[in-house]
Structure formats: C-alpha cells, structure tokens
Coordinates of C-alpha atoms and ligand atoms in Angstrom, one line a residue:
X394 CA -3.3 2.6 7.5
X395 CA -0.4 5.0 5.9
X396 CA -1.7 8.1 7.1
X397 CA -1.1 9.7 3.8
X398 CA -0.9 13.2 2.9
X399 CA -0.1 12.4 -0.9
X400 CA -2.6 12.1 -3.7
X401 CA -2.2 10.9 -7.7
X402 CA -3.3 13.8 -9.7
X403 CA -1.7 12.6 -12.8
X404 CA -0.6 10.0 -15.1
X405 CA 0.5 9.3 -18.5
X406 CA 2.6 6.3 -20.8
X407 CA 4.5 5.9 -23.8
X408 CA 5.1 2.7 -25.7
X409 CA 7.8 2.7 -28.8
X410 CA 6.0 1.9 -32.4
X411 CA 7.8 -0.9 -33.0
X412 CA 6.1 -4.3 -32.7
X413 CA 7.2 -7.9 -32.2
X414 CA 4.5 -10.4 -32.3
X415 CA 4.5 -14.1 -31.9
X416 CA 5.1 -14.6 -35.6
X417 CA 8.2 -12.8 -35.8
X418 CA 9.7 -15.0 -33.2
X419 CA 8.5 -17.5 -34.9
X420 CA 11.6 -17.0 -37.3
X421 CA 13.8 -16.0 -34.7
X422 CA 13.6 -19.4 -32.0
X423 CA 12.2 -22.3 -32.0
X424 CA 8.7 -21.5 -30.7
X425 CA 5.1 -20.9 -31.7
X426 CA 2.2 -18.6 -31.5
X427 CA 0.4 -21.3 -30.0
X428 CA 2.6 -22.3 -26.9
X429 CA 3.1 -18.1 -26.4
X430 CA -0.2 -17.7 -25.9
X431 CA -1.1 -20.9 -24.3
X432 CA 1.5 -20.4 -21.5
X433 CA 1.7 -16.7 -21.3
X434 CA -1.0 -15.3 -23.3
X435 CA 1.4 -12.7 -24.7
X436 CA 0.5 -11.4 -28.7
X437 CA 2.9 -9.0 -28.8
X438 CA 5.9 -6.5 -27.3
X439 CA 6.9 -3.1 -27.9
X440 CA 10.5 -2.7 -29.1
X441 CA 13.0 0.4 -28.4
X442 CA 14.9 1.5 -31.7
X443 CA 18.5 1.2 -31.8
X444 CA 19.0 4.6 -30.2
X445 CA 16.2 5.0 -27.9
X446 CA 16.9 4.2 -24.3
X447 CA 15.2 4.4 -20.7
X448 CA 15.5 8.0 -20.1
X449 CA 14.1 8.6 -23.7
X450 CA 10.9 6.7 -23.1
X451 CA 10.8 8.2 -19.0
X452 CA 10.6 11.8 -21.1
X453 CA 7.8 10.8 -23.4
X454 CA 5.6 9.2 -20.8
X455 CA 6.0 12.2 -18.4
X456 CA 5.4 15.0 -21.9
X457 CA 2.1 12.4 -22.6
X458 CA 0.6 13.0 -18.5
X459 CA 1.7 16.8 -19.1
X460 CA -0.3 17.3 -22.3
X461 CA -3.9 15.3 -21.3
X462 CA -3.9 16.6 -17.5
X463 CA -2.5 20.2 -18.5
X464 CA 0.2 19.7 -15.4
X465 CA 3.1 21.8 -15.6
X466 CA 6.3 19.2 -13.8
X467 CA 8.4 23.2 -13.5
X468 CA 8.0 23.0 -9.7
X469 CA 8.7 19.1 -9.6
X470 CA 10.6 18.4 -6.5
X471 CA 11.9 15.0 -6.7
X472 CA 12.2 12.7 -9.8
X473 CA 12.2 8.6 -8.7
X474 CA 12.5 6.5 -12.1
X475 CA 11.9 3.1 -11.1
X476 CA 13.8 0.9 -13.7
X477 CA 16.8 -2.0 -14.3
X478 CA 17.8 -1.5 -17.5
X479 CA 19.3 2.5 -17.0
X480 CA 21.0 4.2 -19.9
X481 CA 24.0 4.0 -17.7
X482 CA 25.6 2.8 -15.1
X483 CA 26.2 6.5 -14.0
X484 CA 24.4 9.4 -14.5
X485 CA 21.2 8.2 -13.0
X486 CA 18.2 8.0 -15.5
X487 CA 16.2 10.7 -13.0
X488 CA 19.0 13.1 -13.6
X489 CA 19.1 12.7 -17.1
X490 CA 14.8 12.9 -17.3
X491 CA 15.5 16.4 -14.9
X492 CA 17.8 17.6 -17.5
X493 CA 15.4 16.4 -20.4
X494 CA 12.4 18.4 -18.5
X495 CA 14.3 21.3 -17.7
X496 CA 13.3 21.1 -14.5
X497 CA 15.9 23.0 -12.2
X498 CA 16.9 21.6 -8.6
X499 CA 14.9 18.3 -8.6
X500 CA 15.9 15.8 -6.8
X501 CA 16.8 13.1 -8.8
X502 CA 17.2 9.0 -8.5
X503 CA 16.8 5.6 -9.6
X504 CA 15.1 3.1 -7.3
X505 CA 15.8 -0.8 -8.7
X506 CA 13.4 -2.8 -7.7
X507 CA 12.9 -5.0 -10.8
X508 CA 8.6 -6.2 -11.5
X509 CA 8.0 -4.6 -7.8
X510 CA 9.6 -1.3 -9.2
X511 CA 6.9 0.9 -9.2
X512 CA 5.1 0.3 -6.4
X513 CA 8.1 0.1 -4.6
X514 CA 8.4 4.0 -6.2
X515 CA 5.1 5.0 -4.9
X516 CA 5.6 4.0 -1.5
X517 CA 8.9 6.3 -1.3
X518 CA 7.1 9.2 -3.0
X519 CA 4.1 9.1 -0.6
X520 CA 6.5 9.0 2.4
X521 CA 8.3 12.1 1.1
X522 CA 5.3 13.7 0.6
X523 CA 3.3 12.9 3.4
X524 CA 6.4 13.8 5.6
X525 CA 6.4 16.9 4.0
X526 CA 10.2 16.7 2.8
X527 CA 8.6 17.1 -0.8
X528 CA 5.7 18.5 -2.9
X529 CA 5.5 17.6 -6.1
X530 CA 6.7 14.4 -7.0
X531 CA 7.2 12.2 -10.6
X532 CA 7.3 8.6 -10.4
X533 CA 8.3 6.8 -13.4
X534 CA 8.4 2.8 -14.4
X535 CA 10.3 2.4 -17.6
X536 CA 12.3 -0.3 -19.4
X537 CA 14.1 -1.0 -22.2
X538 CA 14.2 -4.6 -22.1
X539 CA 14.8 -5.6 -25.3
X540 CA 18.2 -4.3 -24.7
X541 CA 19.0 -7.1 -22.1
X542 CA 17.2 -9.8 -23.4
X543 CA 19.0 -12.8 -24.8
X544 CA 17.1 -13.2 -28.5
X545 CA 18.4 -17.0 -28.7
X546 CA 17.5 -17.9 -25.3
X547 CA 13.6 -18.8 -26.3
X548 CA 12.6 -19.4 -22.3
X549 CA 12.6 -15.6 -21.9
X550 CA 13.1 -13.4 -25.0
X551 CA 8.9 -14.3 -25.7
X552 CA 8.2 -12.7 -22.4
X553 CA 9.7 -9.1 -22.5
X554 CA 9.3 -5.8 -23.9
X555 CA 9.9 -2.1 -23.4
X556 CA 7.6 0.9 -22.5
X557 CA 7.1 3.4 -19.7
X558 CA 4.4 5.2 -17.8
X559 CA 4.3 7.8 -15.2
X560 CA 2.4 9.5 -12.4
X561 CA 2.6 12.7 -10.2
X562 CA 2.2 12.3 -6.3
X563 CA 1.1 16.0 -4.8
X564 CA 1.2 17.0 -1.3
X565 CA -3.1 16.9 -0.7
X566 CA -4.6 16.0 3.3
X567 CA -7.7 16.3 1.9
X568 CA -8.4 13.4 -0.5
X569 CA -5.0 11.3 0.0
X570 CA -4.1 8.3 -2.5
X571 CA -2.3 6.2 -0.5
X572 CA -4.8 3.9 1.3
X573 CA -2.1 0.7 2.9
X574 CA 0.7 -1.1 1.8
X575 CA 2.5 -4.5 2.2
X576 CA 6.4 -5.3 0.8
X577 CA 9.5 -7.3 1.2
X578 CA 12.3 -8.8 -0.2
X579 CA 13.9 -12.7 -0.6
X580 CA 17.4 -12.2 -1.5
X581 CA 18.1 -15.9 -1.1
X582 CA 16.0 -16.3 -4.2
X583 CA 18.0 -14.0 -6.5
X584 CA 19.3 -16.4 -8.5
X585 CA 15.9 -17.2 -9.8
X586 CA 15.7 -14.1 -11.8
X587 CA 19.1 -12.0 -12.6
X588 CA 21.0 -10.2 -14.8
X589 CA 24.8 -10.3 -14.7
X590 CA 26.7 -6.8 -14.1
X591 CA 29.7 -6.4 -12.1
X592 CA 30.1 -9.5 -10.2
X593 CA 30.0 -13.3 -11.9
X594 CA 28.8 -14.8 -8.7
X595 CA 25.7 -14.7 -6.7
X596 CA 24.8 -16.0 -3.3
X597 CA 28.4 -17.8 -3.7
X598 CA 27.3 -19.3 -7.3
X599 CA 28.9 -18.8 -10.5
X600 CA 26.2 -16.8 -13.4
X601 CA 25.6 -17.2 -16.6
X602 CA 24.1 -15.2 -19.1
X603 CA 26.7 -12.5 -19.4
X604 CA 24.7 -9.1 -19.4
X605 CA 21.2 -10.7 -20.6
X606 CA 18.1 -11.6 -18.2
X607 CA 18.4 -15.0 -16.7
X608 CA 15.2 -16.6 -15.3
X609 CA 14.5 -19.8 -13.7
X610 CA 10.3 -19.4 -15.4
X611 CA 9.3 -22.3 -13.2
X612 CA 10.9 -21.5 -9.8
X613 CA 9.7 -17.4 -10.3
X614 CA 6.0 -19.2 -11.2
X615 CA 5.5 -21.3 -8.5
X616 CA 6.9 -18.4 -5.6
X617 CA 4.7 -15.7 -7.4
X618 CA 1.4 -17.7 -7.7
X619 CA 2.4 -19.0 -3.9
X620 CA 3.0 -15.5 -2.3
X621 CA 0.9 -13.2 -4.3
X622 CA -2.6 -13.8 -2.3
X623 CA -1.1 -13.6 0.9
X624 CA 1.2 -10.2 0.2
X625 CA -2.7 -9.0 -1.2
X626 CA -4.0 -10.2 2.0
X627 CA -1.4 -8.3 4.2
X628 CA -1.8 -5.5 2.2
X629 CA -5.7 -5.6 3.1
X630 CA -5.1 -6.4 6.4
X631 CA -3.7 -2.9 6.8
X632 CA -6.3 -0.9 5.3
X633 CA -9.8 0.2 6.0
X634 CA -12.1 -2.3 4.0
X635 CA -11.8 -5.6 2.7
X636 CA -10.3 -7.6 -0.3
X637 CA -14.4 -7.8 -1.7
X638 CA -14.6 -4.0 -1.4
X639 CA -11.7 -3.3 -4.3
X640 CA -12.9 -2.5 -7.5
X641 CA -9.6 -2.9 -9.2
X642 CA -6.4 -5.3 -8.7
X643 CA -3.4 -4.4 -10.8
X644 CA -1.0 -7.3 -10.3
X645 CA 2.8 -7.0 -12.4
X646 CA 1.6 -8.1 -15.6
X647 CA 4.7 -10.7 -16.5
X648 CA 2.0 -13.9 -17.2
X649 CA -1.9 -13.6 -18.0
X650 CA -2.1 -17.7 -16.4
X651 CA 0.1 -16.3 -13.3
X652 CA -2.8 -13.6 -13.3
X653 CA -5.5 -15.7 -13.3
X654 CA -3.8 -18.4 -10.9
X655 CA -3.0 -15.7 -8.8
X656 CA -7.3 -14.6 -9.3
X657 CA -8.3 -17.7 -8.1
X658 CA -6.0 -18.5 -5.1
X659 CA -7.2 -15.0 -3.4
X660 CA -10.5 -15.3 -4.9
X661 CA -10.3 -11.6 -6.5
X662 CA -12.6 -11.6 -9.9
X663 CA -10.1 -12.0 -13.2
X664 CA -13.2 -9.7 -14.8
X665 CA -11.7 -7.0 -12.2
X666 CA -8.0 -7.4 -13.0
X667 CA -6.6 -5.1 -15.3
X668 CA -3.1 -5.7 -17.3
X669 CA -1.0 -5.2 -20.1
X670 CA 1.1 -8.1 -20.8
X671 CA -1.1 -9.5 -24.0
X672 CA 0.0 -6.2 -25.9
X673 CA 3.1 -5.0 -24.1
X674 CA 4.7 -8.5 -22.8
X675 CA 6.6 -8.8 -19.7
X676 CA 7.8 -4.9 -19.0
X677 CA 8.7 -5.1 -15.6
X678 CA 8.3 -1.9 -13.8
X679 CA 6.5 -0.5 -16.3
X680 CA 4.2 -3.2 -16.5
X681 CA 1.4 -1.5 -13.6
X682 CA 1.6 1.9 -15.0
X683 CA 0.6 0.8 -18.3
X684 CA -2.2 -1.8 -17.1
X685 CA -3.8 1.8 -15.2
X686 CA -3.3 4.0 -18.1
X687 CA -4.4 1.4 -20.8
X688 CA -8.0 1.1 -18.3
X689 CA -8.2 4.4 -17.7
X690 CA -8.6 4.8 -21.7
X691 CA -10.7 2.4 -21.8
X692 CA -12.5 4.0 -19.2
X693 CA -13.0 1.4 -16.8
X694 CA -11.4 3.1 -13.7
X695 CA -13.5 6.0 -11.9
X696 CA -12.9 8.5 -9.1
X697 CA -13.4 7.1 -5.9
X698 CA -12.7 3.3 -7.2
X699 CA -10.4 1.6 -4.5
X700 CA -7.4 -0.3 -6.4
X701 CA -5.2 -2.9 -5.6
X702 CA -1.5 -2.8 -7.5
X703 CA 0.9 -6.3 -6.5
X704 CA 4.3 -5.9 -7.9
X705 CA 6.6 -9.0 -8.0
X706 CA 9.8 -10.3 -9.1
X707 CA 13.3 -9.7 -9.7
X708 CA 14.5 -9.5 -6.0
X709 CA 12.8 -11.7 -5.4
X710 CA 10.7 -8.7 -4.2
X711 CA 7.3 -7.5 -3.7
X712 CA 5.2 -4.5 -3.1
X713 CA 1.3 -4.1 -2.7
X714 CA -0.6 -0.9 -2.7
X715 CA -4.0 0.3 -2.3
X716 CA -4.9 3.3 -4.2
X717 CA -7.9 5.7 -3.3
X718 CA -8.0 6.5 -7.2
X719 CA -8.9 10.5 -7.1
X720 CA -7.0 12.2 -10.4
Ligands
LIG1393 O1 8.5 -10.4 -14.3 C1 9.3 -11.1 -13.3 C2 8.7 -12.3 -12.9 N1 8.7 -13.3 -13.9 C3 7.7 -14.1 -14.0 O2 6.8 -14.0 -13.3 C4 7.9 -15.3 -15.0 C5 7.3 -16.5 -14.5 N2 7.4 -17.7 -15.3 C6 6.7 -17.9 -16.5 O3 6.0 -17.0 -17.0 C7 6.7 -19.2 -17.1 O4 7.4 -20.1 -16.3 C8 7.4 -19.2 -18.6 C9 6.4 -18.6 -19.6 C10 8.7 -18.5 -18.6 C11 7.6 -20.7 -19.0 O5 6.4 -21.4 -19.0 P1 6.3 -22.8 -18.3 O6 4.9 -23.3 -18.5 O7 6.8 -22.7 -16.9 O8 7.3 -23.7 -19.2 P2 8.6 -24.5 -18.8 O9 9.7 -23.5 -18.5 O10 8.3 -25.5 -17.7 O11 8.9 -25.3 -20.1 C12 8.0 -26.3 -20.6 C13 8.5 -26.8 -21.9 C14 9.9 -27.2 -21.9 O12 10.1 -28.3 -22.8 P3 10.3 -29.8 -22.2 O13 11.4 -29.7 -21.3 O14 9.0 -30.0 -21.5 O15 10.4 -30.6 -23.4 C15 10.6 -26.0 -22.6 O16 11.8 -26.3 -23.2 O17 8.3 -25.7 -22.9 C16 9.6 -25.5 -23.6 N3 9.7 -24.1 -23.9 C17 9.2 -23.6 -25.1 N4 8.5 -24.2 -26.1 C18 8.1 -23.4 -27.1 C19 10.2 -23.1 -23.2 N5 10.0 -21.9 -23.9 C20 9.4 -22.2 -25.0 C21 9.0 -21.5 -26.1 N6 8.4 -22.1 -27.1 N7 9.2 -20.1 -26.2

C-alpha cells in the first residue's frame, strides 16, 4: 500500500499531424507492411516537423488537459517531464514548459527513465504530494523520437514515433490515486537498448550508432515478455485486491505481440489491455499516457475502475502502478 494522499484530476495528449505508415517505409527500407504488422502490429507513427521539439509537444498536451477539464496549471507547483529525447542538453524541457505556461516559481525537471518514464514520473509526483512538499503537480511523457531514430537502420526506425500526454496529480486524502507500485532497474542490460551521447563506451564496450537509438529487438523481447508478469505480480502483491480485480492494464505500448505475450504469461484479458502502438508506434514514455487518453475517448475507462500501467525498457528499467482512476 502507498498510503497516498495524491489523486489524478486531469489529463490530456497531443500527437503531431504528420503520419508515417507502413507504406511510406516501404520506400524508405527494405521492409513491408506485412512483416510490420505481423511482428509489431504497428500501421502507423506520428512525426514532429522539422522545428517542433519535446517541449513544443509537452505545451500542447498540457493546453489540451487545460481546455476539456477547465484546470487552470497557474498554481502548478512542480513540473516533472518524463522524456529522452530533450530539446537540450541544458535548459531542462520542464523549465522550458514553465516558461511556455507562464507558470511562475514551479519547480521544474526532467526525469529519464526511457519506456518506464512515466510511471516512473507518477511515482515521484505522488510522493511529493502525499509528503506534502507539493500541491499541484504536472506530469508529462513526451518524445520526439523521430529525431533520434536512424531512418536506414530498418530493425528500429518501423518501431518509433513522437507524441505526448499529460496528467495533474493534486494533493486529495479523500479519494487518493495511487493504489501500489513495483520498479527497478538492470543497468547491466543497458546495452540492449541505448542511445549514444557523451561517452562511446558502455559497461566497458565500445557503441555504435552515433546519436541514434540502438536496440538489440530480440534481447529487449525476450527480458520484457520474461519480467513483465512478475513486476505485475509484485505490483499486486502490494495492493489491496488482486490481479482478477483490475479492470484495466496499461502496459508500455512498444509491441502489440509483446502485449499479448505479456497477456497470456500473467493471464490478464488482452480484451482488457488498452494501447497505442498500432496508431502511434513505439513512443516510449509517452506511450501510457496516450493508451489512457485514447480509452478514455473512447470511453472505455470509468470512475472507480482500478488500473494497472507496466512501463518497461530503456534502463533496462521498469515501473508498475495501480491507479484508483477518480478524474
Ligand atoms: O520500447 C522499449 C522496449 N523495446 C521493445 O520492447 C522492443 C522489443 N523488440 C521488438 O519489438 C522486436 O524484437 C522487433 C520488432 C524489434 C523485431 O522483431 P523480431 O521478431 O524480434 O525480429 P528479429 O530482430 O529477430 O529479426 C527477424 C528477421 C531478421 O532476418 P533474418 O536474420 O531472419 O534473415 C531481420 O533481419 O527479420 C528481419 N527484419 C526485418 N524484415 C523486414 C528486421 N527488421 C525488419 C523489417 N522488415 N523492418
């Protein structure tokens, strides 16, 4: 149990127009619409233009929650964006969303965390807000993949794509979100899934890749369908009901057969999963955000539902969370 004193009250998402599908890579690799879908079931992606960047798509996803929930963000108190592809290197993309917002004396920061990103960002806001060192709290998962993504390596430039979404987390004692949690790290699997920066070597081997996501699809695969069901069960094993008694799981959408492989090993209903990777691809830590917002449109989640979000990856890390969903 997290003994929460924090509650959801908002969210909202943004995704750029532009769209890559299948058939345009068709002319860009050597791939097919066929094998996409077969072995990711991905259709399409959202690309960034030229010119817009993380902190661009944090902004619209936190205007879209302000406008359908009528929230004003003036009294915000702490801004987390959870993202790996920043604008910069410094300032942080949370100080230039505060600036963006106009919201004065915010705390601000970026929390890196890859495909567990968001979670990861929800389990730091509700401890801030259940310790009662903040009140008002915006939690954003946005990427701009397609800026680091290596459009001649085939293996991974099918999987990603770029979008954001964004939640508020208010102090409330009453009805509190946060329900249990579960999350680690394996450094000594980095290699599987990197992207080069400062240093050339990592865990005393050489990169390559020079800037652009590497990822060993395979090795990420087989630790993700492995670990998934029991990082679910630990998170269950925390919380007051059991892994039957969810009526939502929102794993990191990177792979719709990870998904259902990952369904069947814990022996949680696929019809019960929600995601967003067969219209938005692989977009890392904005990949949870927009699998609740694209359900909540589609009305599917209610008040009162219990749901279970499982973010994986880059890290390799992880992060489960079970929601109390009261907005
Ligand atoms: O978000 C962070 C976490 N990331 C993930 O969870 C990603 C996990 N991994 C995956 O989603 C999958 O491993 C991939 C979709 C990346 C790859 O699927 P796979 O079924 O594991 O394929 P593979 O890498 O084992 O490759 C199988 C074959 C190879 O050909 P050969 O060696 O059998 O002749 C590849 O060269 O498929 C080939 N291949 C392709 N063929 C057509 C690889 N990419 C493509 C492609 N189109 N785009």
């Amino acid at each position: 149990m997290m003994n929460s004193k924090a509650r959801i009250t908002a969210i909202g998402s943004y995704v750029p127009e532009k769209r890559l599908s299948n058939y345009d890579l068709e002319k860009m690799v050597d791939t097919n619409d066929e094998w996409i879908v077969q072995r990711t079931g991905i259709k399409e992606r959202r690309i960034a233009d030229e010119n817009e960047y993380t902190s661009d798509i944090s902004y619209k996803a936190v205007k879209n929650l302000m406008e359908r929930y009528d929230k004003s963000v003036d009294d915000v108190d702490m801004i987390i964006v959870c993202t790996l592809t920043p604008d910069f290197k410094t300032p942080s993309v949370a100080s230039l969303v505060q600036a963006k917002l106009g919201i004065s004396h915010a705390g601000a920061l970026d929390l890196n965390v890859a495909c567990a990103g968001f979670t990861y960002g929800l389990y730091v806001a509700n401890g801030l807000v259940s310790s009662g060192l903040n009140k008002k709290v915006l939690v954003i998962g946005a990427e701009t993949l397609s800026k680091v993504t290596d459009y001649t390596d085939r293996s991974t430039c099918i999987l990603f794509g770029d979008g954001g979404g964004a939640v508020l987390v208010e102090y409330d004692e009453q009805q509190p979100s946060f329900l249990s949690s579960h999350l680690g790290s394996e450094g000594e699997r980095a290699k599987s899934l990197y992207c080069t920066n400062l240093s050339e070597t990592l865990n005393g081997e050489e990169l390559i890749g020079s800037g652009c996501i590497v990822q060993n699809g395979r090795e990420v695969y087989k630790w993700a369908v492995t670990t998934a069901p029991k990082g679910m069960q630990s998170v269950m094993n925390n919380a007051p009901m059991e892994l039957k008694d969810v009526d939502w799981f929102v794993p990191h959408s990177a792979n719709l057969r990870m998904i259902e492989s990952i369904c069947e090993k814990s022996g949680f209903p696929i019809e019960q999963t929600l995601y967003s990777v067969v219209n938005y691809g692989n977009t890392s830590s904005a990949s949870i955000p927009l699998s609740l917002d694209k359900a909540l449109r589609e009305g599917k989640i209610k008040n009162g539902d219990k749901v279970l979000l499982y973010g994986f990856g880059g890290g390799l890390a992880y992060a489960g969370i079970l929601i109390n969903w009261t907005i």
